Amino acid sequence: MLDNDIEKTIVSREEIAGITERLGEELTRDYKGEYPILVGILKGCIPFMSDLMKHLDFHLEIGYMDVSSYFGGLTGAVDVKIEMDLNIPVKNRYVLIVEDIVDSGRTLHAVIRLLEHRGAKDVKVVTLLDKPEGRKVEYVPEYIGVTIPKVFVVGYGLDYEGRYRNLPYVGLLKPEIYENA
Ligand code: PRP
């Protein structure tokens, strides 16, 4: 049923499976002997984090943060708000942030600064999708599943008005879905 609303697949189920396996191997090699906290940024991280962690062969803890960016009134400045904070202390810990997508880079810019300010020893990012053409803040994630062009995608955690997160792949919505909204 959800398939009917999708114009084109951008990252298929098979590609996602390959990506999580490859990133899992890289991370298992790089985090050997460490005990990091995986910090998922809600809500989009859920499917990716769930699949990725099954390929991580080292001890870890998991935690979540919910962060939203908003445009500030008259100044037009962009800021981020911590809707739900991490409940594990990060001081002197290795932290690996798990994202579904990096677009403007604002969310990560703020979260990384916050975790470093709290004394994390090392903060890195693994993202399923990277959209470098969307950047407003200079930032390059350490671990990238796949780079995509500047298109609006849904599925595998990514939503349109709260829907389509449960689609098992990443795709482009048919224009009529927006037009009829
Ligand atoms: C999305 C995504 C990232 C952020 C990336 O989250 O999951 O957290 O936007 O965008 P940026 O690089 O421009 O900051 P969103 O705020 O849509 O929340 P959601 O995951 O709950 O849908």
JSON list of C-alpha atoms and ligand atoms in Angstrom, two decimals:
[
{"chain": "A", "resi": 1, "resn": "MET", "atom": "CA", "xyz": [0.00, 0.00, 0.00]},
{"chain": "A", "resi": 2, "resn": "LEU", "atom": "CA", "xyz": [2.70, 2.53, 0.93]},
{"chain": "A", "resi": 3, "resn": "ASP", "atom": "CA", "xyz": [4.55, 1.53, -2.26]},
{"chain": "A", "resi": 4, "resn": "ASN", "atom": "CA", "xyz": [1.78, 3.15, -4.30]},
{"chain": "A", "resi": 5, "resn": "ASP", "atom": "CA", "xyz": [2.84, 6.59, -3.03]},
{"chain": "A", "resi": 6, "resn": "ILE", "atom": "CA", "xyz": [6.46, 6.16, -4.05]},
{"chain": "A", "resi": 7, "resn": "GLU", "atom": "CA", "xyz": [7.69, 7.49, -7.38]},
{"chain": "A", "resi": 8, "resn": "LYS", "atom": "CA", "xyz": [11.17, 5.98, -7.31]},
{"chain": "A", "resi": 9, "resn": "THR", "atom": "CA", "xyz": [13.41, 3.96, -5.03]},
{"chain": "A", "resi": 10, "resn": "ILE", "atom": "CA", "xyz": [16.54, 5.87, -3.95]},
{"chain": "A", "resi": 11, "resn": "VAL", "atom": "CA", "xyz": [18.13, 3.26, -1.66]},
{"chain": "A", "resi": 12, "resn": "SER", "atom": "CA", "xyz": [16.71, -0.26, -1.90]},
{"chain": "A", "resi": 13, "resn": "ARG", "atom": "CA", "xyz": [16.33, -2.81, 0.90]},
{"chain": "A", "resi": 14, "resn": "GLU", "atom": "CA", "xyz": [19.23, -4.78, -0.56]},
{"chain": "A", "resi": 15, "resn": "GLU", "atom": "CA", "xyz": [21.45, -1.68, -0.72]},
{"chain": "A", "resi": 16, "resn": "ILE", "atom": "CA", "xyz": [20.56, -0.83, 2.89]},
{"chain": "A", "resi": 17, "resn": "ALA", "atom": "CA", "xyz": [21.49, -4.36, 3.97]},
{"chain": "A", "resi": 18, "resn": "GLY", "atom": "CA", "xyz": [24.86, -4.02, 2.20]},
{"chain": "A", "resi": 19, "resn": "ILE", "atom": "CA", "xyz": [25.47, -0.59, 3.74]},
{"chain": "A", "resi": 20, "resn": "THR", "atom": "CA", "xyz": [24.73, -1.67, 7.32]},
{"chain": "A", "resi": 21, "resn": "GLU", "atom": "CA", "xyz": [27.01, -4.67, 6.90]},
{"chain": "A", "resi": 22, "resn": "ARG", "atom": "CA", "xyz": [29.87, -2.59, 5.47]},
{"chain": "A", "resi": 23, "resn": "LEU", "atom": "CA", "xyz": [29.55, 0.15, 8.11]},
{"chain": "A", "resi": 24, "resn": "GLY", "atom": "CA", "xyz": [29.31, -2.52, 10.81]},
{"chain": "A", "resi": 25, "resn": "GLU", "atom": "CA", "xyz": [32.61, -4.01, 9.70]},
{"chain": "A", "resi": 26, "resn": "GLU", "atom": "CA", "xyz": [34.31, -0.58, 9.56]},
{"chain": "A", "resi": 27, "resn": "LEU", "atom": "CA", "xyz": [33.03, 0.40, 13.00]},
{"chain": "A", "resi": 28, "resn": "THR", "atom": "CA", "xyz": [33.92, -2.98, 14.50]},
{"chain": "A", "resi": 29, "resn": "ARG", "atom": "CA", "xyz": [37.47, -2.46, 13.26]},
{"chain": "A", "resi": 30, "resn": "ASP", "atom": "CA", "xyz": [37.70, 1.18, 14.42]},
{"chain": "A", "resi": 31, "resn": "TYR", "atom": "CA", "xyz": [36.09, 0.73, 17.86]},
{"chain": "A", "resi": 32, "resn": "LYS", "atom": "CA", "xyz": [37.99, -2.44, 18.76]},
{"chain": "A", "resi": 33, "resn": "GLY", "atom": "CA", "xyz": [38.75, -2.36, 22.49]},
{"chain": "A", "resi": 34, "resn": "GLU", "atom": "CA", "xyz": [36.53, 0.69, 23.14]},
{"chain": "A", "resi": 35, "resn": "TYR", "atom": "CA", "xyz": [33.15, 0.79, 24.93]},
{"chain": "A", "resi": 36, "resn": "PRO", "atom": "CA", "xyz": [31.22, 3.56, 23.18]},
{"chain": "A", "resi": 37, "resn": "ILE", "atom": "CA", "xyz": [27.74, 4.94, 23.70]},
{"chain": "A", "resi": 38, "resn": "LEU", "atom": "CA", "xyz": [25.64, 4.78, 20.54]},
{"chain": "A", "resi": 39, "resn": "VAL", "atom": "CA", "xyz": [23.43, 7.85, 20.60]},
{"chain": "A", "resi": 40, "resn": "GLY", "atom": "CA", "xyz": [20.46, 7.66, 18.25]},
{"chain": "A", "resi": 41, "resn": "ILE", "atom": "CA", "xyz": [18.82, 10.94, 17.25]},
{"chain": "A", "resi": 42, "resn": "LEU", "atom": "CA", "xyz": [15.08, 10.34, 17.31]},
{"chain": "A", "resi": 43, "resn": "LYS", "atom": "CA", "xyz": [12.91, 9.56, 15.59]},
{"chain": "A", "resi": 44, "resn": "GLY", "atom": "CA", "xyz": [14.47, 8.85, 12.22]},
{"chain": "A", "resi": 45, "resn": "CYS", "atom": "CA", "xyz": [17.38, 6.79, 13.56]},
{"chain": "A", "resi": 46, "resn": "ILE", "atom": "CA", "xyz": [15.28, 3.81, 14.71]},
{"chain": "A", "resi": 47, "resn": "PRO", "atom": "CA", "xyz": [15.38, 1.38, 11.72]},
{"chain": "A", "resi": 48, "resn": "PHE", "atom": "CA", "xyz": [19.00, 2.20, 10.81]},
{"chain": "A", "resi": 49, "resn": "MET", "atom": "CA", "xyz": [20.27, 1.95, 14.38]},
{"chain": "A", "resi": 50, "resn": "SER", "atom": "CA", "xyz": [18.43, -1.31, 14.90]},
{"chain": "A", "resi": 51, "resn": "ASP", "atom": "CA", "xyz": [19.95, -2.91, 11.77]},
{"chain": "A", "resi": 52, "resn": "LEU", "atom": "CA", "xyz": [23.41, -1.40, 12.20]},
{"chain": "A", "resi": 53, "resn": "MET", "atom": "CA", "xyz": [23.94, -2.48, 15.81]},
{"chain": "A", "resi": 54, "resn": "LYS", "atom": "CA", "xyz": [23.48, -6.13, 14.86]},
{"chain": "A", "resi": 55, "resn": "HIS", "atom": "CA", "xyz": [26.73, -5.80, 12.88]},
{"chain": "A", "resi": 56, "resn": "LEU", "atom": "CA", "xyz": [28.72, -4.20, 15.71]},
{"chain": "A", "resi": 57, "resn": "ASP", "atom": "CA", "xyz": [30.93, -6.79, 17.36]},
{"chain": "A", "resi": 58, "resn": "PHE", "atom": "CA", "xyz": [32.11, -4.84, 20.43]},
{"chain": "A", "resi": 59, "resn": "HIS", "atom": "CA", "xyz": [30.62, -3.81, 23.76]},
{"chain": "A", "resi": 60, "resn": "LEU", "atom": "CA", "xyz": [28.47, -0.71, 23.66]},
{"chain": "A", "resi": 61, "resn": "GLU", "atom": "CA", "xyz": [25.65, 1.11, 25.40]},
{"chain": "A", "resi": 62, "resn": "ILE", "atom": "CA", "xyz": [22.73, 2.70, 23.62]},
{"chain": "A", "resi": 63, "resn": "GLY", "atom": "CA", "xyz": [20.94, 5.95, 24.34]},
{"chain": "A", "resi": 64, "resn": "TYR", "atom": "CA", "xyz": [18.71, 8.41, 22.53]},
{"chain": "A", "resi": 65, "resn": "MET", "atom": "CA", "xyz": [18.22, 12.14, 22.13]},
{"chain": "A", "resi": 66, "resn": "ASP", "atom": "CA", "xyz": [15.34, 13.94, 20.50]},
{"chain": "A", "resi": 67, "resn": "VAL", "atom": "CA", "xyz": [16.41, 17.23, 18.98]},
{"chain": "A", "resi": 68, "resn": "SER", "atom": "CA", "xyz": [14.51, 19.67, 16.80]},
{"chain": "A", "resi": 69, "resn": "SER", "atom": "CA", "xyz": [15.68, 22.74, 14.94]},
{"chain": "A", "resi": 70, "resn": "TYR", "atom": "CA", "xyz": [13.53, 25.81, 14.70]},
{"chain": "A", "resi": 71, "resn": "PHE", "atom": "CA", "xyz": [13.67, 29.30, 13.26]},
{"chain": "A", "resi": 72, "resn": "GLY", "atom": "CA", "xyz": [13.80, 32.03, 15.86]},
{"chain": "A", "resi": 73, "resn": "GLY", "atom": "CA", "xyz": [11.17, 34.79, 15.52]},
{"chain": "A", "resi": 74, "resn": "LEU", "atom": "CA", "xyz": [12.31, 38.21, 14.34]},
{"chain": "A", "resi": 75, "resn": "THR", "atom": "CA", "xyz": [16.00, 37.46, 14.01]},
{"chain": "A", "resi": 76, "resn": "GLY", "atom": "CA", "xyz": [15.39, 34.48, 11.72]},
{"chain": "A", "resi": 77, "resn": "ALA", "atom": "CA", "xyz": [18.26, 32.66, 13.45]},
{"chain": "A", "resi": 78, "resn": "VAL", "atom": "CA", "xyz": [18.20, 28.87, 13.54]},
{"chain": "A", "resi": 79, "resn": "ASP", "atom": "CA", "xyz": [18.53, 27.11, 16.85]},
{"chain": "A", "resi": 80, "resn": "VAL", "atom": "CA", "xyz": [18.09, 23.58, 18.10]},
{"chain": "A", "resi": 81, "resn": "LYS", "atom": "CA", "xyz": [16.03, 22.45, 21.05]},
{"chain": "A", "resi": 82, "resn": "ILE", "atom": "CA", "xyz": [16.70, 19.33, 23.09]},
{"chain": "A", "resi": 83, "resn": "GLU", "atom": "CA", "xyz": [13.25, 17.74, 23.33]},
{"chain": "A", "resi": 84, "resn": "MET", "atom": "CA", "xyz": [14.59, 14.66, 25.16]},
{"chain": "A", "resi": 85, "resn": "ASP", "atom": "CA", "xyz": [18.07, 14.43, 26.58]},
{"chain": "A", "resi": 86, "resn": "LEU", "atom": "CA", "xyz": [20.46, 11.49, 26.77]},
{"chain": "A", "resi": 87, "resn": "ASN", "atom": "CA", "xyz": [20.28, 9.72, 30.15]},
{"chain": "A", "resi": 88, "resn": "ILE", "atom": "CA", "xyz": [23.85, 8.38, 30.18]},
{"chain": "A", "resi": 89, "resn": "PRO", "atom": "CA", "xyz": [26.78, 10.59, 31.30]},
{"chain": "A", "resi": 90, "resn": "VAL", "atom": "CA", "xyz": [29.21, 11.08, 28.41]},
{"chain": "A", "resi": 91, "resn": "LYS", "atom": "CA", "xyz": [32.21, 12.40, 30.37]},
{"chain": "A", "resi": 92, "resn": "ASN", "atom": "CA", "xyz": [35.37, 10.63, 29.15]},
{"chain": "A", "resi": 93, "resn": "ARG", "atom": "CA", "xyz": [33.31, 8.33, 26.93]},
{"chain": "A", "resi": 94, "resn": "TYR", "atom": "CA", "xyz": [33.52, 7.53, 23.24]},
{"chain": "A", "resi": 95, "resn": "VAL", "atom": "CA", "xyz": [30.25, 8.58, 21.60]},
{"chain": "A", "resi": 96, "resn": "LEU", "atom": "CA", "xyz": [28.96, 7.46, 18.21]},
{"chain": "A", "resi": 97, "resn": "ILE", "atom": "CA", "xyz": [25.94, 9.44, 17.06]},
{"chain": "A", "resi": 98, "resn": "VAL", "atom": "CA", "xyz": [23.57, 7.52, 14.77]},
{"chain": "A", "resi": 99, "resn": "GLU", "atom": "CA", "xyz": [21.56, 9.53, 12.22]},
{"chain": "A", "resi": 100, "resn": "ASP", "atom": "CA", "xyz": [19.28, 8.65, 9.33]},
{"chain": "A", "resi": 101, "resn": "ILE", "atom": "CA", "xyz": [20.28, 11.77, 7.36]},
{"chain": "A", "resi": 102, "resn": "VAL", "atom": "CA", "xyz": [22.59, 14.76, 7.53]},
{"chain": "A", "resi": 103, "resn": "ASP", "atom": "CA", "xyz": [21.14, 17.68, 5.57]},
{"chain": "A", "resi": 104, "resn": "SER", "atom": "CA", "xyz": [21.89, 21.26, 6.70]},
{"chain": "A", "resi": 105, "resn": "GLY", "atom": "CA", "xyz": [24.22, 19.88, 9.38]},
{"chain": "A", "resi": 106, "resn": "ARG", "atom": "CA", "xyz": [22.63, 22.09, 12.07]},
{"chain": "A", "resi": 107, "resn": "THR", "atom": "CA", "xyz": [21.33, 19.26, 14.25]},
{"chain": "A", "resi": 108, "resn": "LEU", "atom": "CA", "xyz": [24.69, 17.54, 14.45]},
{"chain": "A", "resi": 109, "resn": "HIS", "atom": "CA", "xyz": [26.64, 20.74, 14.82]},
{"chain": "A", "resi": 110, "resn": "ALA", "atom": "CA", "xyz": [24.65, 21.52, 17.96]},
{"chain": "A", "resi": 111, "resn": "VAL", "atom": "CA", "xyz": [24.59, 17.98, 19.38]},
{"chain": "A", "resi": 112, "resn": "ILE", "atom": "CA", "xyz": [28.34, 17.44, 18.88]},
{"chain": "A", "resi": 113, "resn": "ARG", "atom": "CA", "xyz": [29.15, 20.74, 20.59]},
{"chain": "A", "resi": 114, "resn": "LEU", "atom": "CA", "xyz": [26.88, 19.87, 23.49]},
{"chain": "A", "resi": 115, "resn": "LEU", "atom": "CA", "xyz": [28.39, 16.40, 24.01]},
{"chain": "A", "resi": 116, "resn": "GLU", "atom": "CA", "xyz": [31.92, 17.76, 23.76]},
{"chain": "A", "resi": 117, "resn": "HIS", "atom": "CA", "xyz": [31.02, 20.48, 26.26]},
{"chain": "A", "resi": 118, "resn": "ARG", "atom": "CA", "xyz": [29.87, 17.69, 28.63]},
{"chain": "A", "resi": 119, "resn": "GLY", "atom": "CA", "xyz": [33.30, 16.12, 28.41]},
{"chain": "A", "resi": 120, "resn": "ALA", "atom": "CA", "xyz": [32.91, 13.31, 25.87]},
{"chain": "A", "resi": 121, "resn": "LYS", "atom": "CA", "xyz": [36.34, 12.00, 24.94]},
{"chain": "A", "resi": 122, "resn": "ASP", "atom": "CA", "xyz": [35.50, 11.43, 21.29]},
{"chain": "A", "resi": 123, "resn": "VAL", "atom": "CA", "xyz": [32.35, 12.17, 19.28]},
{"chain": "A", "resi": 124, "resn": "LYS", "atom": "CA", "xyz": [31.83, 10.74, 15.81]},
{"chain": "A", "resi": 125, "resn": "VAL", "atom": "CA", "xyz": [28.83, 10.28, 13.54]},
{"chain": "A", "resi": 126, "resn": "VAL", "atom": "CA", "xyz": [27.48, 7.45, 11.44]},
{"chain": "A", "resi": 127, "resn": "THR", "atom": "CA", "xyz": [24.67, 8.36, 9.05]},
{"chain": "A", "resi": 128, "resn": "LEU", "atom": "CA", "xyz": [22.76, 6.28, 6.55]},
{"chain": "A", "resi": 129, "resn": "LEU", "atom": "CA", "xyz": [22.27, 9.20, 4.15]},
{"chain": "A", "resi": 130, "resn": "ASP", "atom": "CA", "xyz": [24.34, 12.28, 3.52]},
{"chain": "A", "resi": 131, "resn": "LYS", "atom": "CA", "xyz": [22.95, 15.21, 1.54]},
{"chain": "A", "resi": 132, "resn": "PRO", "atom": "CA", "xyz": [26.00, 17.52, 1.23]},
{"chain": "A", "resi": 133, "resn": "GLU", "atom": "CA", "xyz": [24.23, 19.94, -1.13]},
{"chain": "A", "resi": 134, "resn": "GLY", "atom": "CA", "xyz": [21.90, 20.84, 1.74]},
{"chain": "A", "resi": 135, "resn": "ARG", "atom": "CA", "xyz": [24.65, 22.06, 4.09]},
{"chain": "A", "resi": 136, "resn": "LYS", "atom": "CA", "xyz": [24.26, 25.35, 5.92]},
{"chain": "A", "resi": 137, "resn": "VAL", "atom": "CA", "xyz": [26.99, 24.48, 8.41]},
{"chain": "A", "resi": 138, "resn": "GLU", "atom": "CA", "xyz": [30.30, 23.03, 7.27]},
{"chain": "A", "resi": 139, "resn": "TYR", "atom": "CA", "xyz": [30.37, 19.44, 8.44]},
{"chain": "A", "resi": 140, "resn": "VAL", "atom": "CA", "xyz": [31.46, 16.02, 7.14]},
{"chain": "A", "resi": 141, "resn": "PRO", "atom": "CA", "xyz": [30.24, 12.87, 8.97]},
{"chain": "A", "resi": 142, "resn": "GLU", "atom": "CA", "xyz": [32.92, 10.25, 9.67]},
{"chain": "A", "resi": 143, "resn": "TYR", "atom": "CA", "xyz": [30.85, 7.27, 8.50]},
{"chain": "A", "resi": 144, "resn": "ILE", "atom": "CA", "xyz": [28.45, 7.63, 5.56]},
{"chain": "A", "resi": 145, "resn": "GLY", "atom": "CA", "xyz": [26.15, 4.97, 4.12]},
{"chain": "A", "resi": 146, "resn": "VAL", "atom": "CA", "xyz": [25.37, 6.71, 0.85]},
{"chain": "A", "resi": 147, "resn": "THR", "atom": "CA", "xyz": [25.45, 10.24, -0.54]},
{"chain": "A", "resi": 148, "resn": "ILE", "atom": "CA", "xyz": [22.22, 11.45, -2.12]},
{"chain": "A", "resi": 149, "resn": "PRO", "atom": "CA", "xyz": [21.33, 14.55, -4.20]},
{"chain": "A", "resi": 150, "resn": "LYS", "atom": "CA", "xyz": [19.18, 17.38, -2.88]},
{"chain": "A", "resi": 151, "resn": "VAL", "atom": "CA", "xyz": [15.84, 15.59, -3.07]},
{"chain": "A", "resi": 152, "resn": "PHE", "atom": "CA", "xyz": [13.21, 15.00, -0.38]},
{"chain": "A", "resi": 153, "resn": "VAL", "atom": "CA", "xyz": [13.20, 11.34, 0.59]},
{"chain": "A", "resi": 154, "resn": "VAL", "atom": "CA", "xyz": [11.03, 9.22, 2.88]},
{"chain": "A", "resi": 155, "resn": "GLY", "atom": "CA", "xyz": [11.19, 5.74, 4.33]},
{"chain": "A", "resi": 156, "resn": "TYR", "atom": "CA", "xyz": [13.42, 3.70, 6.61]},
{"chain": "A", "resi": 157, "resn": "GLY", "atom": "CA", "xyz": [12.95, 6.24, 9.41]},
{"chain": "A", "resi": 158, "resn": "LEU", "atom": "CA", "xyz": [12.47, 9.36, 7.29]},
{"chain": "A", "resi": 159, "resn": "ASP", "atom": "CA", "xyz": [9.02, 10.91, 7.32]},
{"chain": "A", "resi": 160, "resn": "TYR", "atom": "CA", "xyz": [6.65, 13.18, 5.46]},
{"chain": "A", "resi": 161, "resn": "GLU", "atom": "CA", "xyz": [4.37, 14.76, 8.06]},
{"chain": "A", "resi": 162, "resn": "GLY", "atom": "CA", "xyz": [5.04, 11.88, 10.44]},
{"chain": "A", "resi": 163, "resn": "ARG", "atom": "CA", "xyz": [4.25, 9.13, 7.91]},
{"chain": "A", "resi": 164, "resn": "TYR", "atom": "CA", "xyz": [6.29, 6.69, 5.79]},
{"chain": "A", "resi": 165, "resn": "ARG", "atom": "CA", "xyz": [8.92, 5.98, 8.48]},
{"chain": "A", "resi": 166, "resn": "ASN", "atom": "CA", "xyz": [7.96, 2.28, 8.30]},
{"chain": "A", "resi": 167, "resn": "LEU", "atom": "CA", "xyz": [8.65, 1.97, 4.57]},
{"chain": "A", "resi": 168, "resn": "PRO", "atom": "CA", "xyz": [11.49, -0.62, 4.40]},
{"chain": "A", "resi": 169, "resn": "TYR", "atom": "CA", "xyz": [13.53, 1.38, 1.84]},
{"chain": "A", "resi": 170, "resn": "VAL", "atom": "CA", "xyz": [14.25, 5.01, 0.97]},
{"chain": "A", "resi": 171, "resn": "GLY", "atom": "CA", "xyz": [12.25, 6.55, -1.85]},
{"chain": "A", "resi": 172, "resn": "LEU", "atom": "CA", "xyz": [10.89, 9.67, -3.53]},
{"chain": "A", "resi": 173, "resn": "LEU", "atom": "CA", "xyz": [7.26, 10.53, -2.89]},
{"chain": "A", "resi": 174, "resn": "LYS", "atom": "CA", "xyz": [4.95, 11.02, -5.85]},
{"chain": "A", "resi": 175, "resn": "PRO", "atom": "CA", "xyz": [4.30, 14.78, -6.34]},
{"chain": "A", "resi": 176, "resn": "GLU", "atom": "CA", "xyz": [0.53, 14.30, -5.98]},
{"chain": "A", "resi": 177, "resn": "ILE", "atom": "CA", "xyz": [1.07, 13.34, -2.34]},
{"chain": "A", "resi": 178, "resn": "TYR", "atom": "CA", "xyz": [2.34, 16.86, -1.65]},
{"chain": "A", "resi": 179, "resn": "GLU", "atom": "CA", "xyz": [-0.06, 18.53, -4.02]},
{"chain": "A", "resi": 180, "resn": "ASN", "atom": "CA", "xyz": [-3.14, 16.92, -2.46]},
{"chain": "A", "resi": 181, "resn": "ALA", "atom": "CA", "xyz": [-1.99, 17.66, 1.09]},
{"chain": "B", "resi": 1, "resn": "PRP", "atom": "C1", "xyz": [15.96, 14.94, 10.64]},
{"chain": "B", "resi": 1, "resn": "PRP", "atom": "C2", "xyz": [17.08, 13.90, 10.70]},
{"chain": "B", "resi": 1, "resn": "PRP", "atom": "C3", "xyz": [18.19, 14.63, 11.38]},
{"chain": "B", "resi": 1, "resn": "PRP", "atom": "C4", "xyz": [17.97, 16.06, 10.94]},
{"chain": "B", "resi": 1, "resn": "PRP", "atom": "C5", "xyz": [18.94, 16.36, 9.85]},
{"chain": "B", "resi": 1, "resn": "PRP", "atom": "O1", "xyz": [15.29, 14.93, 11.84]},
{"chain": "B", "resi": 1, "resn": "PRP", "atom": "O2", "xyz": [16.70, 12.75, 11.42]},
{"chain": "B", "resi": 1, "resn": "PRP", "atom": "O3", "xyz": [18.12, 14.54, 12.79]},
{"chain": "B", "resi": 1, "resn": "PRP", "atom": "O4", "xyz": [16.63, 16.17, 10.44]},
{"chain": "B", "resi": 1, "resn": "PRP", "atom": "O5", "xyz": [18.74, 17.64, 9.36]},
{"chain": "B", "resi": 1, "resn": "PRP", "atom": "P1", "xyz": [19.81, 18.81, 9.47]},
{"chain": "B", "resi": 1, "resn": "PRP", "atom": "O6", "xyz": [21.14, 18.24, 9.03]},
{"chain": "B", "resi": 1, "resn": "PRP", "atom": "O7", "xyz": [19.26, 19.81, 8.50]},
{"chain": "B", "resi": 1, "resn": "PRP", "atom": "O8", "xyz": [19.84, 19.32, 10.87]},
{"chain": "B", "resi": 1, "resn": "PRP", "atom": "P2", "xyz": [13.92, 15.70, 12.08]},
{"chain": "B", "resi": 1, "resn": "PRP", "atom": "O9", "xyz": [14.21, 17.00, 12.77]},
{"chain": "B", "resi": 1, "resn": "PRP", "atom": "O10", "xyz": [13.13, 15.75, 10.82]},
{"chain": "B", "resi": 1, "resn": "PRP", "atom": "O11", "xyz": [13.23, 14.76, 13.16]},
{"chain": "B", "resi": 1, "resn": "PRP", "atom": "P3", "xyz": [12.72, 13.26, 13.03]},
{"chain": "B", "resi": 1, "resn": "PRP", "atom": "O12", "xyz": [13.94, 12.36, 12.91]},
{"chain": "B", "resi": 1, "resn": "PRP", "atom": "O13", "xyz": [11.97, 13.03, 14.29]},
{"chain": "B", "resi": 1, "resn": "PRP", "atom": "O14", "xyz": [11.86, 13.18, 11.78]}
]
